[in-house]
mmCIF file of C-alpha atoms and ligand atoms in Angstrom:
data_model
loop_
_atom_site.group_PDB
_atom_site.id
_atom_site.type_symbol
_atom_site.label_atom_id
_atom_site.label_comp_id
_atom_site.label_asym_id
_atom_site.label_seq_id
_atom_site.Cartn_x
_atom_site.Cartn_y
_atom_site.Cartn_z
ATOM 1 C CA MET A 1 124.016 109.199 86.868
ATOM 2 C CA ALA A 2 120.465 107.758 86.744
ATOM 3 C CA CYS A 3 118.784 106.285 89.784
ATOM 4 C CA THR A 4 119.086 102.582 88.814
ATOM 5 C CA LYS A 5 117.947 101.162 92.125
ATOM 6 C CA PHE A 6 114.221 100.053 92.455
ATOM 7 C CA LEU A 7 111.978 98.712 95.177
ATOM 8 C CA THR A 8 109.489 96.127 93.833
ATOM 9 C CA LEU A 9 106.083 96.816 95.116
ATOM 10 C CA ASN A 10 103.386 94.339 96.147
ATOM 11 C CA ASN A 11 101.838 94.528 92.623
ATOM 12 C CA GLY A 12 105.169 93.906 90.824
ATOM 13 C CA GLU A 13 105.613 97.626 89.928
ATOM 14 C CA LYS A 14 109.188 99.074 90.348
ATOM 15 C CA MET A 15 109.726 102.300 92.180
ATOM 16 C CA PRO A 16 113.061 104.129 92.055
ATOM 17 C CA VAL A 17 114.356 104.209 95.613
ATOM 18 C CA ILE A 18 115.296 107.866 95.376
ATOM 19 C CA GLY A 19 112.858 110.479 94.208
ATOM 20 C CA ILE A 20 112.645 114.264 94.203
ATOM 21 C CA GLY A 21 110.293 115.782 96.789
ATOM 22 C CA THR A 22 108.689 118.894 95.520
ATOM 23 C CA TRP A 23 106.945 120.412 98.661
ATOM 24 C CA GLN A 24 107.773 124.069 99.481
ATOM 25 C CA ALA A 25 108.980 125.018 96.118
ATOM 26 C CA SER A 26 107.656 127.793 94.027
ATOM 27 C CA ASP A 27 106.569 127.354 90.344
ATOM 28 C CA GLU A 28 109.713 128.990 89.038
ATOM 29 C CA GLU A 29 112.035 127.105 91.438
ATOM 30 C CA ILE A 30 110.444 123.758 90.655
ATOM 31 C CA GLU A 31 110.478 124.235 86.854
ATOM 32 C CA THR A 32 114.259 124.664 87.036
ATOM 33 C CA ALA A 33 114.676 121.927 89.708
ATOM 34 C CA ILE A 34 112.719 119.318 87.749
ATOM 35 C CA ASP A 35 114.735 120.076 84.643
ATOM 36 C CA VAL A 36 117.949 119.780 86.547
ATOM 37 C CA ALA A 37 116.773 116.619 88.363
ATOM 38 C CA LEU A 38 115.799 114.887 85.124
ATOM 39 C CA SER A 39 119.217 115.722 83.581
ATOM 40 C CA ALA A 40 120.801 114.412 86.739
ATOM 41 C CA GLY A 41 119.061 111.076 86.405
ATOM 42 C CA TYR A 42 116.033 111.432 88.665
ATOM 43 C CA ARG A 43 113.022 109.541 87.309
ATOM 44 C CA HIS A 44 110.864 109.534 90.437
ATOM 45 C CA ILE A 45 109.000 112.842 91.087
ATOM 46 C CA ASP A 46 106.724 113.221 94.079
ATOM 47 C CA THR A 47 104.252 115.985 94.013
ATOM 48 C CA ALA A 48 100.657 116.793 95.243
ATOM 49 C CA PRO A 49 97.846 119.295 94.345
ATOM 50 C CA VAL A 50 98.590 120.753 97.939
ATOM 51 C CA TYR A 51 102.088 121.802 96.907
ATOM 52 C CA GLY A 52 100.605 123.910 94.042
ATOM 53 C CA ASN A 53 103.155 122.921 91.502
ATOM 54 C CA GLU A 54 101.698 120.310 89.384
ATOM 55 C CA LYS A 55 101.194 122.550 86.417
ATOM 56 C CA ALA A 56 104.923 123.688 86.494
ATOM 57 C CA ILE A 57 105.956 120.082 86.696
ATOM 58 C CA GLY A 58 103.649 119.054 83.945
ATOM 59 C CA ARG A 59 105.317 121.689 81.586
ATOM 60 C CA VAL A 60 108.754 120.242 82.205
ATOM 61 C CA LEU A 61 107.502 116.695 81.758
ATOM 62 C CA LYS A 62 105.920 117.649 78.555
ATOM 63 C CA ARG A 63 109.008 119.304 77.131
ATOM 64 C CA TRP A 64 111.081 116.238 77.968
ATOM 65 C CA LEU A 65 108.566 113.753 76.694
ATOM 66 C CA ASP A 66 107.897 115.711 73.445
ATOM 67 C CA ALA A 67 111.667 116.033 72.896
ATOM 68 C CA GLY A 68 112.090 112.310 73.275
ATOM 69 C CA LYS A 69 114.664 112.811 76.023
ATOM 70 C CA VAL A 70 112.756 110.381 78.273
ATOM 71 C CA LYS A 71 110.130 107.718 77.897
ATOM 72 C CA ARG A 72 106.985 107.844 79.831
ATOM 73 C CA GLU A 73 107.533 104.338 81.149
ATOM 74 C CA ASP A 74 110.885 105.373 82.600
ATOM 75 C CA LEU A 75 109.198 108.112 84.701
ATOM 76 C CA TYR A 76 107.823 107.422 88.119
ATOM 77 C CA ILE A 77 105.216 110.123 88.901
ATOM 78 C CA VAL A 78 103.535 110.233 92.326
ATOM 79 C CA THR A 79 100.740 112.566 93.248
ATOM 80 C CA LYS A 80 98.036 112.644 95.949
ATOM 81 C CA LEU A 81 94.317 113.021 96.802
ATOM 82 C CA PRO A 82 94.407 116.167 98.934
ATOM 83 C CA PRO A 83 92.707 116.407 102.284
ATOM 84 C CA ILE A 84 90.142 118.934 100.950
ATOM 85 C CA ALA A 85 88.931 116.081 98.415
ATOM 86 C CA ASN A 86 89.138 113.108 100.762
ATOM 87 C CA ARG A 87 85.643 111.953 99.846
ATOM 88 C CA PRO A 88 84.686 109.063 97.580
ATOM 89 C CA HIS A 89 82.884 111.173 94.933
ATOM 90 C CA GLU A 90 85.926 113.420 94.591
ATOM 91 C CA VAL A 91 88.478 110.758 93.943
ATOM 92 C CA GLU A 92 88.064 110.594 90.080
ATOM 93 C CA PRO A 93 87.601 114.298 89.346
ATOM 94 C CA THR A 94 90.530 115.097 91.463
ATOM 95 C CA ILE A 95 92.993 112.656 89.882
ATOM 96 C CA LYS A 96 91.744 113.785 86.420
ATOM 97 C CA GLN A 97 92.590 117.481 87.383
ATOM 98 C CA SER A 98 96.090 116.266 88.436
ATOM 99 C CA LEU A 99 96.491 114.358 85.190
ATOM 100 C CA ALA A 100 95.511 117.462 83.241
ATOM 101 C CA ASP A 101 97.856 119.616 85.112
ATOM 102 C CA LEU A 102 100.804 117.096 84.887
ATOM 103 C CA GLN A 103 99.851 116.669 81.182
ATOM 104 C CA LEU A 104 99.834 112.879 81.697
ATOM 105 C CA ASP A 105 97.473 109.913 80.960
ATOM 106 C CA TYR A 106 98.175 108.098 84.071
ATOM 107 C CA VAL A 107 100.303 108.464 87.324
ATOM 108 C CA ASP A 108 102.529 105.706 88.662
ATOM 109 C CA MET A 109 101.256 106.073 92.158
ATOM 110 C CA TYR A 110 98.151 107.883 93.620
ATOM 111 C CA LEU A 111 98.110 108.352 97.333
ATOM 112 C CA VAL A 112 95.439 109.364 99.773
ATOM 113 C CA HIS A 113 97.392 112.291 101.129
ATOM 114 C CA THR A 114 96.168 112.382 104.781
ATOM 115 C CA PRO A 115 93.835 110.215 106.862
ATOM 116 C CA PHE A 116 91.712 113.366 107.780
ATOM 117 C CA THR A 117 89.408 115.552 105.617
ATOM 118 C CA LEU A 118 89.145 119.388 105.484
ATOM 119 C CA PHE A 119 86.250 121.618 104.445
ATOM 120 C CA ILE A 120 86.930 124.402 101.839
ATOM 121 C CA ASN A 121 84.925 127.459 100.628
ATOM 122 C CA PRO A 122 83.685 127.500 96.952
ATOM 123 C CA ASP A 123 86.773 129.783 96.126
ATOM 124 C CA GLY A 124 89.104 127.056 97.333
ATOM 125 C CA SER A 125 90.150 128.671 100.580
ATOM 126 C CA PHE A 126 90.092 126.695 103.821
ATOM 127 C CA GLN A 127 87.128 127.120 106.173
ATOM 128 C CA PHE A 128 87.993 128.363 109.616
ATOM 129 C CA ASP A 129 85.818 128.641 112.812
ATOM 130 C CA ASP A 130 85.551 131.677 114.995
ATOM 131 C CA GLU A 131 88.742 130.692 116.754
ATOM 132 C CA GLY A 132 90.737 130.561 113.528
ATOM 133 C CA ARG A 133 90.923 126.782 113.576
ATOM 134 C CA VAL A 134 90.558 125.034 110.316
ATOM 135 C CA LYS A 135 87.189 123.183 109.898
ATOM 136 C CA VAL A 136 87.412 119.373 109.722
ATOM 137 C CA ASP A 137 85.000 117.107 107.935
ATOM 138 C CA LYS A 138 84.443 114.276 110.406
ATOM 139 C CA SER A 139 82.563 112.186 107.956
ATOM 140 C CA THR A 140 85.832 110.652 106.548
ATOM 141 C CA ASP A 141 85.323 107.050 105.397
ATOM 142 C CA HIS A 142 88.600 105.387 104.403
ATOM 143 C CA ALA A 143 86.978 102.278 102.983
ATOM 144 C CA ALA A 144 84.709 104.155 100.719
ATOM 145 C CA VAL A 145 87.456 106.380 99.471
ATOM 146 C CA TRP A 146 89.649 103.323 98.978
ATOM 147 C CA ALA A 147 87.018 101.554 96.865
ATOM 148 C CA GLU A 148 87.128 104.650 94.496
ATOM 149 C CA MET A 149 90.934 104.576 94.572
ATOM 150 C CA GLU A 150 90.764 100.953 93.386
ATOM 151 C CA LYS A 151 88.691 102.005 90.405
ATOM 152 C CA LEU A 152 91.577 104.202 89.313
ATOM 153 C CA VAL A 153 93.784 101.233 88.940
ATOM 154 C CA GLU A 154 91.039 99.316 87.108
ATOM 155 C CA ASN A 155 90.590 102.206 84.595
ATOM 156 C CA GLY A 156 94.151 102.876 84.077
ATOM 157 C CA LEU A 157 94.500 106.211 85.689
ATOM 158 C CA ALA A 158 96.943 105.033 88.407
ATOM 159 C CA LYS A 159 99.344 102.108 88.096
ATOM 160 C CA SER A 160 99.556 101.872 91.950
ATOM 161 C CA ILE A 161 97.627 103.234 94.875
ATOM 162 C CA GLY A 162 98.727 103.889 98.459
ATOM 163 C CA VAL A 163 98.250 106.050 101.490
ATOM 164 C CA SER A 164 100.213 108.747 103.178
ATOM 165 C CA ASN A 165 100.391 109.728 106.872
ATOM 166 C CA PHE A 166 98.409 106.678 107.861
ATOM 167 C CA SER A 167 98.912 105.073 111.273
ATOM 168 C CA LYS A 168 99.407 101.388 111.838
ATOM 169 C CA GLU A 169 95.703 101.049 112.981
ATOM 170 C CA GLN A 170 94.482 103.013 109.972
ATOM 171 C CA VAL A 171 96.443 100.672 107.537
ATOM 172 C CA ALA A 172 95.209 97.640 109.370
ATOM 173 C CA ARG A 173 91.716 98.848 108.999
ATOM 174 C CA LEU A 174 92.127 99.556 105.321
ATOM 175 C CA LEU A 175 93.603 96.046 104.756
ATOM 176 C CA LYS A 176 90.306 94.420 106.135
ATOM 177 C CA ASN A 177 88.324 96.224 103.566
ATOM 178 C CA CYS A 178 90.293 96.264 100.317
ATOM 179 C CA LYS A 179 90.535 94.418 97.070
ATOM 180 C CA ILE A 180 93.821 96.088 96.147
ATOM 181 C CA ARG A 181 96.251 96.484 98.951
ATOM 182 C CA PRO A 182 98.023 99.775 99.272
ATOM 183 C CA ALA A 183 101.410 99.673 97.596
ATOM 184 C CA THR A 184 103.039 102.258 99.949
ATOM 185 C CA ASN A 185 102.406 104.219 103.023
ATOM 186 C CA GLN A 186 104.340 107.699 102.578
ATOM 187 C CA ILE A 187 105.339 108.876 106.150
ATOM 188 C CA GLU A 188 107.787 111.108 107.842
ATOM 189 C CA HIS A 189 110.825 108.889 108.392
ATOM 190 C CA HIS A 190 114.327 109.883 109.429
ATOM 191 C CA VAL A 191 116.838 109.134 112.068
ATOM 192 C CA TYR A 192 114.856 111.208 114.696
ATOM 193 C CA LEU A 193 111.536 109.694 113.782
ATOM 194 C CA GLN A 194 112.009 106.120 112.860
ATOM 195 C CA GLN A 195 108.438 104.908 113.555
ATOM 196 C CA ARG A 196 109.618 101.261 113.906
ATOM 197 C CA ASP A 197 106.445 99.816 114.843
ATOM 198 C CA LEU A 198 104.662 101.366 111.866
ATOM 199 C CA VAL A 199 107.505 100.577 109.410
ATOM 200 C CA ASP A 200 107.832 96.877 110.651
ATOM 201 C CA PHE A 201 104.113 96.488 110.329
ATOM 202 C CA CYS A 202 103.880 97.772 106.802
ATOM 203 C CA LYS A 203 106.955 95.793 105.710
ATOM 204 C CA ALA A 204 105.448 92.587 107.191
ATOM 205 C CA GLU A 205 102.255 93.389 105.090
ATOM 206 C CA ASN A 206 104.330 93.957 101.942
ATOM 207 C CA ILE A 207 103.549 97.657 101.883
ATOM 208 C CA ALA A 208 106.561 99.744 101.017
ATOM 209 C CA ILE A 209 107.517 102.712 103.084
ATOM 210 C CA THR A 210 108.194 105.995 101.359
ATOM 211 C CA ALA A 211 110.152 108.401 103.645
ATOM 212 C CA TYR A 212 109.244 112.060 103.377
ATOM 213 C CA SER A 213 111.257 114.649 105.243
ATOM 214 C CA PRO A 214 114.264 112.389 105.042
ATOM 215 C CA LEU A 215 116.685 115.225 105.642
ATOM 216 C CA GLY A 216 114.592 116.897 108.409
ATOM 217 C CA SER A 217 112.621 119.323 106.241
ATOM 218 C CA LYS A 218 114.092 122.539 107.562
ATOM 219 C CA GLY A 219 111.913 124.581 105.091
ATOM 220 C CA ILE A 220 108.729 123.729 107.209
ATOM 221 C CA ALA A 221 109.895 126.580 109.561
ATOM 222 C CA LYS A 222 108.277 129.023 107.297
ATOM 223 C CA PHE A 223 104.831 127.231 107.317
ATOM 224 C CA ASN A 224 105.030 127.133 111.065
ATOM 225 C CA ALA A 225 105.997 130.748 111.329
ATOM 226 C CA ALA A 226 103.109 131.756 108.959
ATOM 227 C CA ALA A 227 100.738 129.916 111.326
ATOM 228 C CA GLY A 228 102.143 131.419 114.342
ATOM 229 C CA VAL A 229 103.759 128.131 115.553
ATOM 230 C CA GLU A 230 106.983 128.740 117.356
ATOM 231 C CA ARG A 231 109.118 125.661 117.350
ATOM 232 C CA ASP A 232 112.871 124.864 117.227
ATOM 233 C CA LEU A 233 113.491 122.164 114.689
ATOM 234 C CA PRO A 234 116.359 119.857 114.938
ATOM 235 C CA ASP A 235 119.145 119.939 112.215
ATOM 236 C CA LEU A 236 119.623 116.339 111.331
ATOM 237 C CA MET A 237 122.685 117.197 109.258
ATOM 238 C CA ASP A 238 124.330 118.557 112.274
ATOM 239 C CA ILE A 239 124.093 115.472 114.493
ATOM 240 C CA PRO A 240 127.594 114.481 115.567
ATOM 241 C CA GLU A 241 127.181 110.784 114.798
ATOM 242 C CA VAL A 242 125.877 111.525 111.293
ATOM 243 C CA LYS A 243 128.763 113.929 110.633
ATOM 244 C CA GLN A 244 131.292 111.545 111.963
ATOM 245 C CA ILE A 245 129.947 108.635 109.630
ATOM 246 C CA ALA A 246 129.920 111.101 106.738
ATOM 247 C CA GLU A 247 133.608 112.128 107.353
ATOM 248 C CA ALA A 248 134.598 108.443 107.509
ATOM 249 C CA HIS A 249 133.070 107.828 104.011
ATOM 250 C CA LYS A 250 134.065 111.242 102.521
ATOM 251 C CA LYS A 251 130.345 111.837 101.900
ATOM 252 C CA THR A 252 128.016 114.505 103.204
ATOM 253 C CA PRO A 253 125.582 114.164 106.242
ATOM 254 C CA ALA A 254 122.679 114.320 103.877
ATOM 255 C CA GLN A 255 124.108 111.394 101.933
ATOM 256 C CA VAL A 256 124.424 109.364 104.990
ATOM 257 C CA LEU A 257 120.908 110.071 106.068
ATOM 258 C CA LEU A 258 119.655 108.937 102.706
ATOM 259 C CA ARG A 259 121.933 105.859 102.548
ATOM 260 C CA TRP A 260 120.651 104.781 105.896
ATOM 261 C CA ILE A 261 116.970 104.999 104.643
ATOM 262 C CA ILE A 262 117.787 103.186 101.514
ATOM 263 C CA ASP A 263 119.650 100.409 103.459
ATOM 264 C CA THR A 264 116.670 99.752 105.628
ATOM 265 C CA GLY A 265 114.657 99.018 102.516
ATOM 266 C CA VAL A 266 112.741 102.317 102.396
ATOM 267 C CA VAL A 267 112.216 104.756 99.602
ATOM 268 C CA ALA A 268 113.409 108.348 100.033
ATOM 269 C CA ILE A 269 112.135 111.566 98.471
ATOM 270 C CA PRO A 270 114.601 114.292 99.502
ATOM 271 C CA LYS A 271 113.539 117.785 98.377
ATOM 272 C CA SER A 272 115.973 120.206 96.923
ATOM 273 C CA THR A 273 115.815 123.000 94.328
ATOM 274 C CA ASN A 274 119.551 123.409 94.400
ATOM 275 C CA GLU A 275 121.572 121.812 91.420
ATOM 276 C CA ALA A 276 124.524 120.673 93.593
ATOM 277 C CA ARG A 277 122.406 119.197 96.325
ATOM 278 C CA LEU A 278 120.003 117.571 93.952
ATOM 279 C CA LYS A 279 123.023 115.757 92.433
ATOM 280 C CA GLN A 280 124.442 114.988 95.721
ATOM 281 C CA ASN A 281 121.166 113.300 96.906
ATOM 282 C CA LEU A 282 121.250 110.985 94.149
ATOM 283 C CA ASP A 283 124.954 110.196 94.587
ATOM 284 C CA VAL A 284 124.458 107.676 97.309
ATOM 285 C CA PHE A 285 125.185 104.394 95.641
ATOM 286 C CA ASP A 286 128.972 104.339 95.786
ATOM 287 C CA PHE A 287 129.372 103.719 99.459
ATOM 288 C CA GLN A 288 128.176 101.265 101.950
ATOM 289 C CA LEU A 289 127.346 101.815 105.632
ATOM 290 C CA SER A 290 128.746 99.095 108.042
ATOM 291 C CA THR A 291 126.489 97.163 110.342
ATOM 292 C CA GLU A 292 127.877 99.192 113.215
ATOM 293 C CA GLU A 293 127.063 102.501 111.535
ATOM 294 C CA VAL A 294 123.620 101.397 110.728
ATOM 295 C CA ALA A 295 123.101 100.434 114.385
ATOM 296 C CA LYS A 296 124.496 103.771 115.490
ATOM 297 C CA LEU A 297 122.056 105.595 113.289
ATOM 298 C CA CYS A 298 119.090 103.433 114.408
ATOM 299 C CA ALA A 299 119.905 104.341 117.991
ATOM 300 C CA LEU A 300 119.391 108.049 117.176
ATOM 301 C CA ASP A 301 115.604 107.671 117.199
ATOM 302 C CA LYS A 302 114.009 110.479 119.417
ATOM 303 C CA ASN A 303 110.395 110.232 118.178
ATOM 304 C CA ILE A 304 110.624 113.867 116.976
ATOM 305 C CA ARG A 305 107.938 114.651 114.389
ATOM 306 C CA ILE A 306 108.893 117.572 112.336
ATOM 307 C CA CYS A 307 105.791 117.678 110.095
ATOM 308 C CA ASP A 308 103.124 117.469 112.841
ATOM 309 C CA PHE A 309 100.483 119.559 111.027
ATOM 310 C CA SER A 310 100.678 122.288 113.593
ATOM 311 C CA PHE A 311 100.384 124.693 110.793
ATOM 312 C CA PHE A 312 96.834 123.456 110.284
ATOM 313 C CA ARG A 313 95.574 124.445 113.731
ATOM 314 C CA GLY A 314 92.288 122.642 114.320
ATOM 315 C CA VAL A 315 93.130 119.554 112.362
ATOM 316 C CA GLU A 316 93.645 117.815 115.783
ATOM 317 C CA GLN A 317 89.814 117.874 116.064
ATOM 318 C CA HIS A 318 89.452 115.346 113.416
ATOM 319 C CA PRO A 319 88.916 111.812 114.610
ATOM 320 C CA GLU A 320 91.440 110.289 112.161
ATOM 321 C CA PHE A 321 94.236 112.650 113.141
ATOM 322 C CA THR A 322 96.686 110.661 115.152
ATOM 323 C CA PHE A 323 99.691 112.736 115.337
ATOM 324 C CA LYS A 324 100.759 114.629 118.490
ATOM 325 C CA ASN A 325 101.282 118.278 117.982
ATOM 326 C CA GLN A 326 101.245 121.428 120.117
ATOM 327 C CA PHE A 327 97.491 121.451 120.167
ATOM 328 C CA THR A 328 97.106 117.849 121.158
ATOM 329 C CA ASN A 329 99.802 117.718 123.753
HETATM 330 P P1 LIG B 1 117.288 123.226 99.235
HETATM 331 O O1 LIG B 1 116.102 122.973 98.467
HETATM 332 O O2 LIG B 1 117.818 124.580 99.168
HETATM 333 O O3 LIG B 1 118.481 122.174 98.872
HETATM 334 P P2 LIG B 1 113.538 117.280 103.244
HETATM 335 O O4 LIG B 1 113.762 116.643 102.014
HETATM 336 O O5 LIG B 1 113.765 116.469 104.471
HETATM 337 O O6 LIG B 1 112.181 117.943 103.156
HETATM 338 O O7 LIG B 1 114.611 118.443 103.332
HETATM 339 C C1 LIG B 1 114.690 119.370 102.374
HETATM 340 C C2 LIG B 1 115.470 120.559 102.922
HETATM 341 O O8 LIG B 1 116.882 120.149 103.035
HETATM 342 C C3 LIG B 1 115.420 121.791 102.047
HETATM 343 O O9 LIG B 1 115.447 122.885 102.888
HETATM 344 C C4 LIG B 1 116.555 121.644 101.212
HETATM 345 O O10 LIG B 1 116.990 122.928 100.796
HETATM 346 C C5 LIG B 1 117.588 120.900 102.097
HETATM 347 N N1 LIG B 1 118.498 120.040 101.513
HETATM 348 C C6 LIG B 1 118.261 119.188 100.433
HETATM 349 N N2 LIG B 1 119.303 118.421 100.125
HETATM 350 C C7 LIG B 1 120.288 118.770 100.844
HETATM 351 C C8 LIG B 1 121.636 118.419 100.999
HETATM 352 N N3 LIG B 1 122.193 117.581 100.288
HETATM 353 N N4 LIG B 1 122.406 119.151 101.946
HETATM 354 C C9 LIG B 1 121.875 120.084 102.685
HETATM 355 N N5 LIG B 1 120.584 120.495 102.632
HETATM 356 C C10 LIG B 1 119.870 119.900 101.717
#
């Protein structure tokens, strides 16, 4: 069953409302998962150089395209300008590297991954200060980066451009300085972090919202642990209201969480490398939440940010870092 529901972006392009998120998946896992996802009907794939799996995804895409099993125009591929390359002169070479890795001529959407910028060493590793904090490049200039992003649309390397992890204030600032408006802002968005102010602002500005961590991104625990961050994460699929609504519809809690996102006009990119769960996450179009159920889910908001970048200790020193995390609180 293919994802046949699309959101029309502010430039007329159509984005499938469900995509597969690929963060926290190894090369091996992701090659199998993308194969399974394409067979299941996914056409929207969300990746990034930061996830380290563009080459693996590229290999699967090439096999499918060469075999004529899918047409390029039916795929919707999203990738991102990483925080280590968030500088004007790095935009074009960085997308060209992603395109080479993905074995594509263009991407459907290219996003500025974060509003902040990090320094790396010549070998690609992060730079750290004496206290083990990641070194931030405070010279970030969103307008200058955006001008280079616009050129990608003009020269055909990206059909659409957008941002990710941008606050309302950052989006508003960009709008004052752009020729091409961002088509989407990809943000953490789920029942416990609804970000209504930001979502409503973007919608009013005709900027689509793409929800990452729609299921609560439990896998982030290992990043936090590796960085020495101790934090209990909520289990969105265990919330009584979500479970109760799922039972009423004979669906799973994950399907209810995804349906709620789609019903509020937002695109969702759940990550899974498991065949049954991948299929389940696409199987959300055969039931409808009632107005009362939507209201019940909207009332769950707790402003709990799961991906707060605590695993990048030091990032909070960047002037464009707007999230609260354990180092800013
Ligand atoms: P897995 O890859 O083993 O399926 P998010 O998309 O919010 O980042 O959440 C992804 C996490 O949720 C992953 O740990 C993923 O594990 C798990 N997951 C994905 N789909 C489902 C589902 N339908 N039911 C339960 N867990 C899921």
